[in-house]
Amino acid sequence: MSGSDASAARARRNVVVTAAIAGLAGLLFGYDTGVIAGALLLITPEFGLGSLAAGMVVGAVPVGAVGGAWIASTRADRYGRRRLIVASAVAFIAGAVISAVSESASELVLARILIGIGIGVASAVAPVYISEIAPPSIRGRLVTFFQLSVTVGILVAYLVGLAFADADEGWRWMLGLAAVPAVGLGLGILRLPPSPRWLMMKGDESAALESMRRIRPPDENAIVLELQEIRTSMGEDTGSWKDLLRPSVRAALMVGVGLAILQQITGVNTVIYYAPTIIQEAGIDSASSAIFASLGVGVINVVMTVVALQLLDRTGRRTLLFIGVSGMSFSLFLLGLAFLGDTGTVTSVIAVFSLMLFVSSFAISLGPIFWLLNAEIYPLEVRSRAASVGTMTNWLFNFVVSLTFLSLIDLLTQTGAFWLYGLIGLVTLWFCWRFVPETKGRSLSQIDAIFRRRARK
Ligand code: BGC
């Protein structure tokens, strides 16, 4: 290998490692998502929680996350992406430790609001940071490290939940152990280069050049060209909330916010949170089979996200959305159908198959692609605000769907509820076909140009 090949390989390794460390932010969110159902089974009798209090313990995180994403909206520009990710890790560590030693439900709720704030900040900022350091040719793959960490976090949490299910006050371990990845994230992120785009926005071109040299092959011309492209794309925005109303930003926000809502209201978290219940209701009676089914859901979610990682920059975002969302709708209709028949072996086999197909389809489409597009479609000077709006919306609808799922079943039966999600899947297909642009291989500045053109039409 020649010297310049070796430097190019080193630069590529640096950028991949940088994205992987920043992507760890997803672990915080995945871990909490996966751990709380199991922990709650133990917390409820210990603190004598009624259903309202239990709902508050669970809901404190998404509500805190809406606040966290809001906090990130302007701070990510003022203090920089990396500092905010460090702050999110600190909030998360404090929240995990306090919740592990809580002596009352109200202490627990406050600690979980803090955790939520950490998660909200991390999920608004980490994908944006990765998209800003990534070269266009592998940006899809690198931003998907974030979603991959979410899925790994969910799986690890299921396993930790199983390990401590019978331990004395096992829930304290389940909640406290969440601090471990957060420490890794906080320490790791400090060593990474600041986002060159953020530095350009701050007017510090020499620091931007320095940062680029750490993550790009040693080709000064290409680096200068990339910086120039960033400079030109920093057009007329002043970086205020009013800029979000500019027609091209509005067009991009419609895609980001639309996908934020659709990612949640197609029902993914009903499966992530309630898989064992769904499976039991479909006729598999033993608790251990139901737990295995949720482990299966966790594993398949990770595996298919790895598949998405390989495909996003080759097949493109739109194609994967079409395939994945069609699979989601189909499996939801099938799941609804399963609940029409008598409970029995056939019904439960169909239910398990539909759940697996649903999660696989989500993992190659709406799962990673919402976070990716929400990080890459907004112009630089409004990026952190607009991405925060998408993130806030996502957490808000996450909260609404988890809160309403069981009542929806009371109202419509399981069949009706899953068919409703399936129908929303069809609306999602139409939305993607009509509004989502292909961003594969395009630089962030070129993507910005797509929305400017749309706004002129
Ligand atoms: C969603 C989460 C969901 C997770 C499942 C994420 O993209 O935002 O709400 O729990 O995927 O893998």
Short mmCIF file of C-alpha atoms and ligand atoms in Angstrom, two decimals:
data_model
loop_
_atom_site.label_atom_id
_atom_site.label_comp_id
_atom_site.label_asym_id
_atom_site.label_seq_id
_atom_site.Cartn_x
_atom_site.Cartn_y
_atom_site.Cartn_z
CA MET A 1 0.00 0.00 0.00
CA SER A 2 1.41 3.41 -0.93
CA GLY A 3 1.66 6.19 1.66
CA SER A 4 -1.36 8.02 0.32
CA ASP A 5 -3.45 4.81 0.18
CA ALA A 6 -2.56 4.19 3.80
CA SER A 7 -3.57 7.75 4.79
CA ALA A 8 -6.83 7.40 2.85
CA ALA A 9 -7.55 4.12 4.66
CA ARG A 10 -6.73 5.80 7.98
CA ALA A 11 -9.07 8.70 7.21
CA ARG A 12 -11.86 6.30 6.32
CA ARG A 13 -11.26 4.33 9.51
CA ASN A 14 -11.36 7.56 11.50
CA VAL A 15 -14.68 8.60 10.06
CA VAL A 16 -16.22 5.16 10.65
CA VAL A 17 -14.96 5.07 14.26
CA THR A 18 -16.19 8.62 14.82
CA ALA A 19 -19.67 7.69 13.57
CA ALA A 20 -19.69 4.48 15.60
CA ILE A 21 -18.87 6.31 18.84
CA ALA A 22 -21.43 9.05 18.20
CA GLY A 23 -23.93 6.36 17.21
CA LEU A 24 -23.61 4.90 20.73
CA ALA A 25 -26.04 7.66 21.68
CA GLY A 26 -28.72 5.35 20.26
CA LEU A 27 -27.87 2.78 22.96
CA LEU A 28 -29.25 5.06 25.67
CA PHE A 29 -32.58 5.27 23.93
CA GLY A 30 -32.76 1.62 22.93
CA TYR A 31 -31.79 0.42 26.39
CA ASP A 32 -34.48 2.42 28.11
CA THR A 33 -37.10 1.39 25.54
CA GLY A 34 -36.30 -2.27 26.10
CA VAL A 35 -35.79 -2.33 29.86
CA ILE A 36 -38.74 -0.52 31.29
CA ALA A 37 -41.49 -3.11 30.73
CA GLY A 38 -39.53 -5.78 32.65
CA ALA A 39 -38.42 -3.35 35.37
CA LEU A 40 -41.96 -2.11 35.84
CA LEU A 41 -43.17 -5.60 36.72
CA LEU A 42 -40.94 -5.38 39.82
CA ILE A 43 -41.33 -1.66 40.58
CA THR A 44 -45.14 -1.82 40.61
CA PRO A 45 -45.48 -4.09 43.67
CA GLU A 46 -42.51 -2.49 45.45
CA PHE A 47 -43.96 1.04 45.38
CA GLY A 48 -47.59 -0.12 45.17
CA LEU A 49 -48.16 1.75 41.91
CA GLY A 50 -51.63 2.16 40.43
CA SER A 51 -51.99 2.25 36.66
CA LEU A 52 -51.74 6.06 36.53
CA ALA A 53 -48.47 6.09 38.51
CA ALA A 54 -47.08 3.20 36.43
CA GLY A 55 -47.98 5.14 33.28
CA MET A 56 -46.12 8.15 34.66
CA VAL A 57 -42.98 6.09 35.35
CA VAL A 58 -43.01 4.83 31.75
CA GLY A 59 -44.17 8.07 30.13
CA ALA A 60 -41.66 10.29 31.95
CA VAL A 61 -38.95 9.32 29.45
CA PRO A 62 -40.72 10.22 26.19
CA VAL A 63 -42.04 13.41 27.78
CA GLY A 64 -38.52 14.31 28.98
CA ALA A 65 -37.22 13.46 25.50
CA VAL A 66 -39.57 15.97 23.87
CA GLY A 67 -38.08 18.57 26.25
CA GLY A 68 -34.53 17.36 25.55
CA ALA A 69 -34.97 17.69 21.79
CA TRP A 70 -36.33 21.19 22.36
CA ILE A 71 -33.30 22.11 24.50
CA ALA A 72 -31.01 20.80 21.75
CA SER A 73 -32.66 22.89 19.04
CA THR A 74 -30.69 26.07 19.66
CA ARG A 75 -27.95 24.81 21.99
CA ALA A 76 -26.50 22.47 19.34
CA ASP A 77 -25.67 25.57 17.29
CA ARG A 78 -24.43 27.62 20.21
CA TYR A 79 -22.26 25.04 21.96
CA GLY A 80 -21.60 22.59 19.16
CA ARG A 81 -22.78 19.05 18.51
CA ARG A 82 -20.14 17.24 20.58
CA ARG A 83 -20.62 19.24 23.77
CA LEU A 84 -24.33 18.59 23.69
CA ILE A 85 -23.81 14.86 23.28
CA VAL A 86 -21.50 14.95 26.33
CA ALA A 87 -24.17 16.87 28.27
CA SER A 88 -26.76 14.26 27.26
CA ALA A 89 -24.50 11.48 28.57
CA VAL A 90 -24.11 13.33 31.90
CA ALA A 91 -27.89 13.77 32.25
CA PHE A 92 -28.38 10.13 31.42
CA ILE A 93 -25.79 8.90 33.94
CA ALA A 94 -27.27 11.07 36.70
CA GLY A 95 -30.79 9.89 35.83
CA ALA A 96 -29.78 6.21 35.74
CA VAL A 97 -28.02 6.40 39.12
CA ILE A 98 -30.82 8.35 40.81
CA SER A 99 -33.47 6.00 39.45
CA ALA A 100 -31.51 2.98 40.69
CA VAL A 101 -31.47 4.34 44.26
CA SER A 102 -34.98 5.88 44.24
CA GLU A 103 -37.01 5.37 47.37
CA SER A 104 -40.34 6.62 46.01
CA ALA A 105 -42.33 6.76 42.80
CA SER A 106 -41.99 10.54 42.55
CA GLU A 107 -38.20 10.33 42.84
CA LEU A 108 -38.26 7.71 40.10
CA VAL A 109 -40.43 9.85 37.84
CA LEU A 110 -38.09 12.85 38.27
CA ALA A 111 -35.03 10.71 37.55
CA ARG A 112 -36.70 9.35 34.44
CA ILE A 113 -37.56 12.83 33.20
CA LEU A 114 -33.82 13.56 33.45
CA ILE A 115 -33.04 10.37 31.50
CA GLY A 116 -35.60 11.43 28.91
CA ILE A 117 -33.95 14.84 28.55
CA GLY A 118 -30.61 13.10 27.93
CA ILE A 119 -32.18 10.80 25.34
CA GLY A 120 -34.00 13.66 23.62
CA VAL A 121 -30.81 15.71 23.29
CA ALA A 122 -28.83 12.69 22.07
CA SER A 123 -31.39 11.63 19.49
CA ALA A 124 -31.68 15.16 18.12
CA VAL A 125 -27.94 15.78 17.89
CA ALA A 126 -26.07 12.51 17.27
CA PRO A 127 -27.54 11.71 13.81
CA VAL A 128 -26.94 15.32 12.72
CA TYR A 129 -23.33 15.19 13.90
CA ILE A 130 -22.73 11.91 12.02
CA SER A 131 -24.34 13.23 8.84
CA GLU A 132 -22.08 16.27 9.02
CA ILE A 133 -18.82 14.35 9.27
CA ALA A 134 -19.76 11.59 6.79
CA PRO A 135 -18.68 11.54 3.14
CA PRO A 136 -21.83 11.37 0.92
CA SER A 137 -21.01 7.90 -0.45
CA ILE A 138 -21.36 6.21 2.97
CA ARG A 139 -23.52 8.70 4.88
CA GLY A 140 -26.55 6.37 4.90
CA ARG A 141 -24.52 3.60 6.43
CA LEU A 142 -22.84 5.80 9.03
CA VAL A 143 -25.99 7.54 10.25
CA THR A 144 -27.60 4.10 10.52
CA PHE A 145 -25.06 3.27 13.27
CA PHE A 146 -27.38 5.33 15.43
CA GLN A 147 -30.41 3.13 14.68
CA LEU A 148 -28.24 0.02 15.01
CA SER A 149 -27.31 1.11 18.54
CA VAL A 150 -30.99 1.64 19.30
CA THR A 151 -31.73 -1.95 18.32
CA VAL A 152 -28.69 -3.34 20.17
CA GLY A 153 -29.76 -1.33 23.23
CA ILE A 154 -33.24 -2.88 23.08
CA LEU A 155 -31.79 -6.39 22.82
CA VAL A 156 -29.26 -5.89 25.63
CA ALA A 157 -32.03 -4.53 27.80
CA TYR A 158 -34.19 -7.61 27.18
CA LEU A 159 -31.25 -9.78 28.24
CA VAL A 160 -30.47 -7.68 31.32
CA GLY A 161 -34.18 -7.82 32.16
CA LEU A 162 -34.10 -11.62 31.99
CA ALA A 163 -30.92 -11.81 34.06
CA PHE A 164 -32.29 -9.70 36.92
CA ALA A 165 -35.95 -10.72 36.76
CA ASP A 166 -35.68 -12.90 39.87
CA ALA A 167 -33.00 -10.93 41.72
CA ASP A 168 -33.86 -9.09 44.92
CA GLU A 169 -34.73 -5.53 43.84
CA GLY A 170 -33.48 -6.51 40.37
CA TRP A 171 -35.10 -3.42 38.84
CA ARG A 172 -32.44 -1.22 40.51
CA TRP A 173 -29.77 -3.08 38.54
CA MET A 174 -31.80 -2.93 35.35
CA LEU A 175 -32.15 0.85 35.57
CA GLY A 176 -28.70 1.57 37.04
CA LEU A 177 -26.71 -0.44 34.49
CA ALA A 178 -27.88 1.99 31.83
CA ALA A 179 -25.18 4.34 33.12
CA VAL A 180 -22.45 2.08 31.68
CA PRO A 181 -22.91 2.82 27.95
CA ALA A 182 -23.51 6.48 28.83
CA VAL A 183 -20.06 6.67 30.47
CA GLY A 184 -18.57 5.12 27.31
CA LEU A 185 -20.40 7.64 25.14
CA GLY A 186 -19.35 10.64 27.25
CA LEU A 187 -15.68 9.67 27.33
CA GLY A 188 -15.57 8.56 23.69
CA ILE A 189 -17.17 11.64 22.23
CA LEU A 190 -14.61 14.01 23.78
CA ARG A 191 -11.91 12.51 21.56
CA LEU A 192 -13.79 13.05 18.30
CA PRO A 193 -13.29 15.93 15.86
CA PRO A 194 -15.85 18.76 16.01
CA SER A 195 -18.27 18.94 13.07
CA PRO A 196 -16.56 20.88 10.25
CA ARG A 197 -19.92 22.21 9.11
CA TRP A 198 -20.66 23.60 12.55
CA LEU A 199 -17.21 25.22 12.62
CA MET A 200 -17.88 26.79 9.22
CA MET A 201 -21.15 28.13 10.52
CA LYS A 202 -19.26 29.67 13.42
CA GLY A 203 -16.89 31.25 10.89
CA ASP A 204 -13.85 29.27 12.08
CA GLU A 205 -12.56 28.07 8.70
CA SER A 206 -9.12 27.06 9.87
CA ALA A 207 -10.53 24.81 12.59
CA ALA A 208 -12.94 23.36 9.99
CA LEU A 209 -9.97 22.59 7.73
CA GLU A 210 -8.15 20.95 10.64
CA SER A 211 -11.17 18.83 11.50
CA MET A 212 -11.65 17.79 7.84
CA ARG A 213 -8.05 16.64 7.63
CA ARG A 214 -8.77 14.11 10.38
CA ILE A 215 -11.69 12.51 8.57
CA ARG A 216 -10.92 12.85 4.86
CA PRO A 217 -8.21 11.32 2.65
CA PRO A 218 -5.15 13.60 2.33
CA ASP A 219 -6.31 15.38 -0.81
CA GLU A 220 -6.15 19.11 -0.02
CA ASN A 221 -7.99 20.06 -3.22
CA ALA A 222 -10.94 17.82 -2.44
CA ILE A 223 -11.06 19.13 1.14
CA VAL A 224 -10.99 22.76 0.08
CA LEU A 225 -13.69 22.04 -2.50
CA GLU A 226 -15.92 20.43 0.13
CA LEU A 227 -15.46 23.42 2.45
CA GLN A 228 -16.27 25.74 -0.42
CA GLU A 229 -19.44 23.82 -1.13
CA ILE A 230 -20.46 24.18 2.52
CA ARG A 231 -19.74 27.93 2.38
CA THR A 232 -21.89 28.38 -0.74
CA SER A 233 -24.77 26.41 0.74
CA MET A 234 -24.87 28.68 3.77
CA GLY A 235 -27.14 30.99 1.81
CA GLU A 236 -29.70 33.37 3.07
CA ASP A 237 -30.58 31.80 6.41
CA THR A 238 -29.94 33.76 9.53
CA GLY A 239 -30.37 30.74 11.75
CA SER A 240 -33.57 31.83 13.48
CA TRP A 241 -36.90 30.06 14.02
CA LYS A 242 -38.42 32.23 11.28
CA ASP A 243 -36.19 30.50 8.73
CA LEU A 244 -38.17 27.31 9.27
CA LEU A 245 -41.02 28.99 7.43
CA ARG A 246 -38.99 29.65 4.29
CA PRO A 247 -40.62 27.60 1.44
CA SER A 248 -37.66 25.25 0.83
CA VAL A 249 -37.20 24.58 4.56
CA ARG A 250 -40.94 24.06 4.90
CA ALA A 251 -40.80 21.47 2.12
CA ALA A 252 -37.98 19.63 3.90
CA LEU A 253 -39.73 19.88 7.27
CA MET A 254 -42.85 18.34 5.81
CA VAL A 255 -40.79 15.26 4.90
CA GLY A 256 -38.99 15.13 8.28
CA VAL A 257 -42.03 15.76 10.48
CA GLY A 258 -44.24 13.56 8.27
CA LEU A 259 -41.85 10.62 8.61
CA ALA A 260 -41.45 11.31 12.35
CA ILE A 261 -45.19 10.85 12.82
CA LEU A 262 -45.58 7.95 10.38
CA GLN A 263 -42.63 6.07 11.91
CA GLN A 264 -44.55 5.98 15.18
CA ILE A 265 -48.20 5.70 14.11
CA THR A 266 -47.56 2.60 12.04
CA GLY A 267 -47.25 0.95 15.44
CA VAL A 268 -43.65 -0.20 15.85
CA ASN A 269 -43.58 0.33 19.58
CA THR A 270 -46.76 -1.61 20.16
CA VAL A 271 -44.69 -4.58 18.99
CA ILE A 272 -41.48 -3.59 20.80
CA TYR A 273 -43.31 -2.95 24.09
CA TYR A 274 -46.09 -5.52 23.91
CA ALA A 275 -44.71 -8.45 21.84
CA PRO A 276 -45.07 -10.98 24.70
CA THR A 277 -48.65 -9.86 25.38
CA ILE A 278 -49.58 -10.03 21.68
CA ILE A 279 -48.13 -13.51 21.42
CA GLN A 280 -49.87 -14.73 24.56
CA GLU A 281 -53.17 -13.36 23.32
CA ALA A 282 -52.67 -15.19 20.03
CA GLY A 283 -52.69 -18.46 21.92
CA ILE A 284 -49.17 -19.26 23.15
CA ASP A 285 -49.76 -19.63 26.83
CA SER A 286 -46.38 -20.17 28.37
CA ALA A 287 -44.58 -17.09 29.63
CA SER A 288 -41.20 -18.44 28.54
CA SER A 289 -42.31 -18.84 24.90
CA ALA A 290 -43.60 -15.31 24.98
CA ILE A 291 -40.28 -14.06 26.35
CA PHE A 292 -38.44 -15.99 23.66
CA ALA A 293 -40.66 -14.41 21.06
CA SER A 294 -39.68 -10.96 22.29
CA LEU A 295 -36.01 -11.96 22.24
CA GLY A 296 -36.61 -13.10 18.65
CA VAL A 297 -38.08 -9.68 17.86
CA GLY A 298 -34.99 -8.05 19.41
CA VAL A 299 -32.53 -10.22 17.47
CA ILE A 300 -34.28 -9.80 14.13
CA ASN A 301 -34.43 -6.05 14.65
CA VAL A 302 -30.63 -5.94 15.04
CA VAL A 303 -29.93 -8.33 12.16
CA MET A 304 -32.17 -6.53 9.68
CA THR A 305 -30.75 -3.15 10.67
CA VAL A 306 -27.33 -4.52 9.71
CA VAL A 307 -28.85 -5.50 6.35
CA ALA A 308 -30.20 -1.94 5.98
CA LEU A 309 -26.73 -0.62 6.75
CA GLN A 310 -25.38 -2.54 3.74
CA LEU A 311 -28.18 -1.48 1.40
CA LEU A 312 -28.96 2.18 2.14
CA ASP A 313 -26.14 3.67 0.09
CA ARG A 314 -26.53 1.12 -2.73
CA THR A 315 -30.24 0.50 -3.19
CA GLY A 316 -31.21 3.98 -2.05
CA ARG A 317 -33.59 5.31 0.57
CA ARG A 318 -36.74 5.38 -1.55
CA THR A 319 -36.56 1.78 -2.76
CA LEU A 320 -36.00 0.51 0.78
CA LEU A 321 -38.90 2.60 2.02
CA PHE A 322 -41.21 1.12 -0.63
CA ILE A 323 -40.17 -2.46 0.09
CA GLY A 324 -40.11 -2.08 3.88
CA VAL A 325 -43.33 -0.14 4.32
CA SER A 326 -45.19 -2.57 1.99
CA GLY A 327 -43.91 -5.42 4.18
CA MET A 328 -45.04 -3.57 7.32
CA SER A 329 -48.57 -3.06 5.97
CA PHE A 330 -48.86 -6.61 4.70
CA SER A 331 -47.75 -8.09 8.04
CA LEU A 332 -50.12 -5.84 10.01
CA PHE A 333 -53.07 -7.01 7.91
CA LEU A 334 -51.93 -10.60 8.40
CA LEU A 335 -51.57 -10.09 12.16
CA GLY A 336 -55.09 -8.66 12.30
CA LEU A 337 -56.34 -11.67 10.35
CA ALA A 338 -54.64 -14.05 12.79
CA PHE A 339 -56.71 -12.59 15.61
CA LEU A 340 -59.94 -13.25 13.68
CA GLY A 341 -59.50 -17.01 13.85
CA ASP A 342 -59.78 -19.24 16.92
CA THR A 343 -56.73 -19.17 19.13
CA GLY A 344 -54.63 -22.23 18.41
CA THR A 345 -51.39 -23.36 16.87
CA VAL A 346 -52.07 -22.00 13.37
CA THR A 347 -53.12 -18.62 14.72
CA SER A 348 -50.08 -18.32 16.94
CA VAL A 349 -47.69 -19.38 14.16
CA ILE A 350 -49.20 -16.73 11.87
CA ALA A 351 -49.01 -14.14 14.66
CA VAL A 352 -45.32 -14.87 15.37
CA PHE A 353 -44.52 -14.87 11.64
CA SER A 354 -46.32 -11.53 11.13
CA LEU A 355 -44.52 -9.93 14.06
CA MET A 356 -41.14 -11.01 12.73
CA LEU A 357 -41.97 -9.84 9.20
CA PHE A 358 -43.21 -6.53 10.57
CA VAL A 359 -40.06 -5.87 12.59
CA SER A 360 -37.79 -6.92 9.69
CA SER A 361 -39.63 -4.61 7.33
CA PHE A 362 -39.46 -1.70 9.79
CA ALA A 363 -35.75 -2.31 10.37
CA ILE A 364 -34.89 -1.92 6.69
CA SER A 365 -37.09 1.12 6.16
CA LEU A 366 -38.79 3.56 8.52
CA GLY A 367 -36.50 2.63 11.44
CA PRO A 368 -33.19 3.89 10.07
CA ILE A 369 -34.50 6.08 7.27
CA PHE A 370 -36.47 8.50 9.44
CA TRP A 371 -33.38 9.26 11.55
CA LEU A 372 -31.21 9.48 8.44
CA LEU A 373 -33.43 11.85 6.48
CA ASN A 374 -34.14 13.95 9.55
CA ALA A 375 -30.39 14.50 9.83
CA GLU A 376 -29.59 15.12 6.18
CA ILE A 377 -32.38 17.08 4.53
CA TYR A 378 -32.23 20.48 6.26
CA PRO A 379 -29.96 23.37 5.29
CA LEU A 380 -27.01 23.87 7.62
CA GLU A 381 -28.10 27.03 9.38
CA VAL A 382 -31.45 25.67 10.46
CA ARG A 383 -30.37 22.04 10.69
CA SER A 384 -30.28 21.66 14.45
CA ARG A 385 -33.58 23.46 14.95
CA ALA A 386 -35.36 21.56 12.19
CA ALA A 387 -33.90 18.19 13.23
CA SER A 388 -35.03 18.92 16.79
CA VAL A 389 -38.56 19.61 15.58
CA GLY A 390 -38.56 16.21 13.82
CA THR A 391 -37.15 14.52 16.92
CA MET A 392 -39.65 16.19 19.26
CA THR A 393 -42.51 15.11 17.02
CA ASN A 394 -41.20 11.55 16.94
CA TRP A 395 -41.07 11.34 20.76
CA LEU A 396 -44.46 12.96 21.13
CA PHE A 397 -46.09 10.37 18.87
CA ASN A 398 -44.09 7.59 20.51
CA PHE A 399 -45.75 8.65 23.77
CA VAL A 400 -49.22 8.96 22.24
CA VAL A 401 -49.14 5.53 20.56
CA SER A 402 -47.86 3.70 23.64
CA LEU A 403 -50.48 5.41 25.76
CA THR A 404 -53.39 4.65 23.45
CA PHE A 405 -52.57 1.13 22.18
CA LEU A 406 -54.38 -0.80 24.91
CA SER A 407 -57.46 1.45 24.73
CA LEU A 408 -57.43 1.13 20.95
CA ILE A 409 -57.65 -2.63 21.35
CA ASP A 410 -60.58 -2.21 23.77
CA LEU A 411 -62.28 0.00 21.22
CA LEU A 412 -61.52 -1.83 17.96
CA THR A 413 -60.32 -5.32 19.05
CA GLN A 414 -56.82 -6.52 18.12
CA THR A 415 -57.86 -7.08 14.52
CA GLY A 416 -59.23 -3.56 14.20
CA ALA A 417 -56.17 -1.97 15.82
CA PHE A 418 -53.64 -3.80 13.61
CA TRP A 419 -55.69 -3.12 10.48
CA LEU A 420 -55.76 0.54 11.39
CA TYR A 421 -51.95 0.56 11.65
CA GLY A 422 -51.85 -1.37 8.34
CA LEU A 423 -53.98 1.29 6.65
CA ILE A 424 -51.70 4.00 7.99
CA GLY A 425 -48.87 1.98 6.39
CA LEU A 426 -50.60 2.42 3.02
CA VAL A 427 -50.83 6.17 3.61
CA THR A 428 -47.11 6.08 4.44
CA LEU A 429 -46.38 4.42 1.09
CA TRP A 430 -48.23 7.18 -0.71
CA PHE A 431 -46.40 9.84 1.37
CA CYS A 432 -42.98 8.36 0.54
CA TRP A 433 -43.78 8.08 -3.16
CA ARG A 434 -45.08 11.64 -3.30
CA PHE A 435 -42.72 13.58 -1.03
CA VAL A 436 -39.51 11.74 -0.09
CA PRO A 437 -36.58 12.56 -2.41
CA GLU A 438 -33.74 10.13 -3.12
CA THR A 439 -30.70 11.42 -1.23
CA LYS A 440 -28.34 8.51 -1.88
CA GLY A 441 -24.83 9.65 -2.86
CA ARG A 442 -25.78 13.36 -2.80
CA SER A 443 -23.87 15.87 -0.71
CA LEU A 444 -25.82 17.73 1.98
CA SER A 445 -25.59 20.86 -0.14
CA GLN A 446 -27.03 19.05 -3.18
CA ILE A 447 -29.92 17.80 -1.04
CA ASP A 448 -30.58 21.35 0.05
CA ALA A 449 -30.75 22.31 -3.65
CA ILE A 450 -33.49 19.68 -4.27
CA PHE A 451 -35.78 21.37 -1.75
CA ARG A 452 -34.96 24.83 -3.08
CA ARG A 453 -36.01 23.64 -6.55
CA ARG A 454 -39.22 22.14 -5.13
CA ALA A 455 -40.05 25.40 -3.41
CA ARG A 456 -39.67 27.33 -6.68
CA LYS A 457 -42.15 25.09 -8.54
C1 BGC B 1 -37.84 4.32 16.76
C2 BGC B 1 -38.21 3.81 18.12
C3 BGC B 1 -38.30 2.30 18.09
C4 BGC B 1 -37.04 1.69 17.52
C5 BGC B 1 -37.18 0.21 17.31
C6 BGC B 1 -36.55 3.69 16.32
O1 BGC B 1 -36.19 4.15 15.06
O2 BGC B 1 -37.71 5.74 16.78
O3 BGC B 1 -39.40 4.40 18.56
O4 BGC B 1 -38.51 1.79 19.39
O5 BGC B 1 -36.70 2.28 16.28
O6 BGC B 1 -36.06 -0.35 16.74
#
